XYZ file of C-alpha atoms in Angstrom:
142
model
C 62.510 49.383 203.659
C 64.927 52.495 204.109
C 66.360 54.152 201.552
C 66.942 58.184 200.593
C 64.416 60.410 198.783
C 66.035 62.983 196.965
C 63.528 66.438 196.868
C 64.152 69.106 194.456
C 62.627 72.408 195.656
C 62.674 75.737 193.568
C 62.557 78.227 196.897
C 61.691 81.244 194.210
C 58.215 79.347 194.163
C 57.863 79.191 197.932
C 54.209 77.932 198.280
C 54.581 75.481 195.902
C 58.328 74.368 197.629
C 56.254 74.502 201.223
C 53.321 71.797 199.669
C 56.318 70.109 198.377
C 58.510 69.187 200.956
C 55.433 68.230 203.354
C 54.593 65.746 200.899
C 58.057 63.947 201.227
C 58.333 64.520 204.213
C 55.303 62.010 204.807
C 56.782 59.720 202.072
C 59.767 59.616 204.295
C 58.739 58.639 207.314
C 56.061 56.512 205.874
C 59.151 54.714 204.434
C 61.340 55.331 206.773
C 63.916 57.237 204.599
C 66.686 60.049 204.920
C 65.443 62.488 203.287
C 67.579 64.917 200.882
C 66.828 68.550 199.549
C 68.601 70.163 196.525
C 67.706 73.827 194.966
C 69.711 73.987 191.830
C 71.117 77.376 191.070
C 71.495 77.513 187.359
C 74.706 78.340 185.674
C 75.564 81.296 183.632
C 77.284 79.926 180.878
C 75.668 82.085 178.254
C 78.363 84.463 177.596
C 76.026 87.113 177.477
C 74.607 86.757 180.681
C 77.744 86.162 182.484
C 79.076 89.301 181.107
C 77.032 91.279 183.244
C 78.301 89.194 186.574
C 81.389 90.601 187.961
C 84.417 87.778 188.860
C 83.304 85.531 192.200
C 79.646 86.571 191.867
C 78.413 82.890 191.041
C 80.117 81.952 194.698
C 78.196 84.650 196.191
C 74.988 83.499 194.868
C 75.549 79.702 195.936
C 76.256 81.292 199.469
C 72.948 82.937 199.388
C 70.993 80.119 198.186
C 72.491 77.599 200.676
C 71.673 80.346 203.365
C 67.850 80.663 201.984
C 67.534 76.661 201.653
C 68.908 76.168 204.855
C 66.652 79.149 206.305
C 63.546 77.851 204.108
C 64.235 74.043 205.814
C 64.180 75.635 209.413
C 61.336 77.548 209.357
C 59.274 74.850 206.930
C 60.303 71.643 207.932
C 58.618 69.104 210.422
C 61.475 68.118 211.519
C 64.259 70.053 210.297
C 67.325 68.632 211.972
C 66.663 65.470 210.526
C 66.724 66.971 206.952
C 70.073 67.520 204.736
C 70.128 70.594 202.345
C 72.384 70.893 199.198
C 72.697 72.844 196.607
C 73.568 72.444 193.179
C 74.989 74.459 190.363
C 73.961 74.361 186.794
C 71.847 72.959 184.685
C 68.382 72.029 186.500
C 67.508 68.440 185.634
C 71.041 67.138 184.878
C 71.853 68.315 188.455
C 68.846 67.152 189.808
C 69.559 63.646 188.174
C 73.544 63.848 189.132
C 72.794 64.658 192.953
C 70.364 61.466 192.975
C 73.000 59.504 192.039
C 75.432 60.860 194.273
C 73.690 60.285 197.334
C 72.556 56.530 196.183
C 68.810 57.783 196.431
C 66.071 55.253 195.234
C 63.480 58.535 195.036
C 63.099 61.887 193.389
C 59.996 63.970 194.604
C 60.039 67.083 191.929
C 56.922 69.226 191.441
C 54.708 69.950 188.410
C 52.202 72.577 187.834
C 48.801 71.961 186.595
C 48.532 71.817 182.556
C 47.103 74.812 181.239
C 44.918 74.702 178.518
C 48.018 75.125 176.136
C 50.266 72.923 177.993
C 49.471 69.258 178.619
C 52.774 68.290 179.484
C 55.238 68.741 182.319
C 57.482 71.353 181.893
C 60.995 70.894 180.496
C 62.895 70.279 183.712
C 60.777 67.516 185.696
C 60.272 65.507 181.844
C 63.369 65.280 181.404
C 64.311 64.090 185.132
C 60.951 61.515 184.303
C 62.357 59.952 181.442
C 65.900 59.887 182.145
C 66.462 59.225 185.926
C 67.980 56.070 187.202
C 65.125 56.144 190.181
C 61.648 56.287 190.721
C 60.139 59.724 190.611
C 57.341 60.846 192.657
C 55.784 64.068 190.697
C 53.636 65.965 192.834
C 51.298 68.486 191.385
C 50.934 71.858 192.442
């Protein structure tokens, strides 16, 4: 069976991103998969915080994360040329969701810390990718 595995990696939680992306990459070739990476830069659309962003700063800031994803894939990945990078822009688990179907993938791998004492749940981002994504999704604990 070959299909694509979608990966969404938050590279401001590097460890965590690391554990992450060895674990699909093993799914992958276990399965035999093309395997797809998306960091999601988050929009500004509050008009309060975009007020403090001069004009073309949101462009800037994609450039930056594509260049740390594709940096963070090089030095982190087994097999690097094999993996695609993307980035997305706005809100976390719609774009998460949006690039998976996109790209026809059949998998999400998105990571959850341990619950807390006060928090028995996932957080907000990779429930909301669980309950509404069209595909499967692989939630790997940090």
């Amino acid at each position: 069976m070959t299909g694509k595995i979608l990966v969404s990696l938050d590279l401001g939680e590097a460890e965590d991103a690391k554990q992450l992306l060895k674990t699909a990459e093993e799914l992958a070739g276990l399965r035999k998969d093309e395997l797809h990476i998306v960091t999601v830069v988050p929009t500004y659309s509050m008009p309060i915080v975009g007020s403090y962003f001069g004009p073309g700063e949101e462009e800037k800031v994609l450039e930056r994360a594509l260049m740390a994803l594709k940096n963070f894939l090089s030095e982190n990945s087994a097999s690097p040329d094999k993996v695609k990078g993307h980035i997305a822009h706005g809100s976390i688990y719609s774009e998460i969701m949006s690039v998976a179907d996109k790209l026809n993938c059949d998998l999400i791998v998105i990571g959850a810390h341990r619950p807390g004492l006060g928090d028995y749940l996932l957080g907000p981002n990779a429930a909301r990718v669980v309950r509404h994504a069209n595909q499967s999704v692989y939630v790997v604990r940090h």
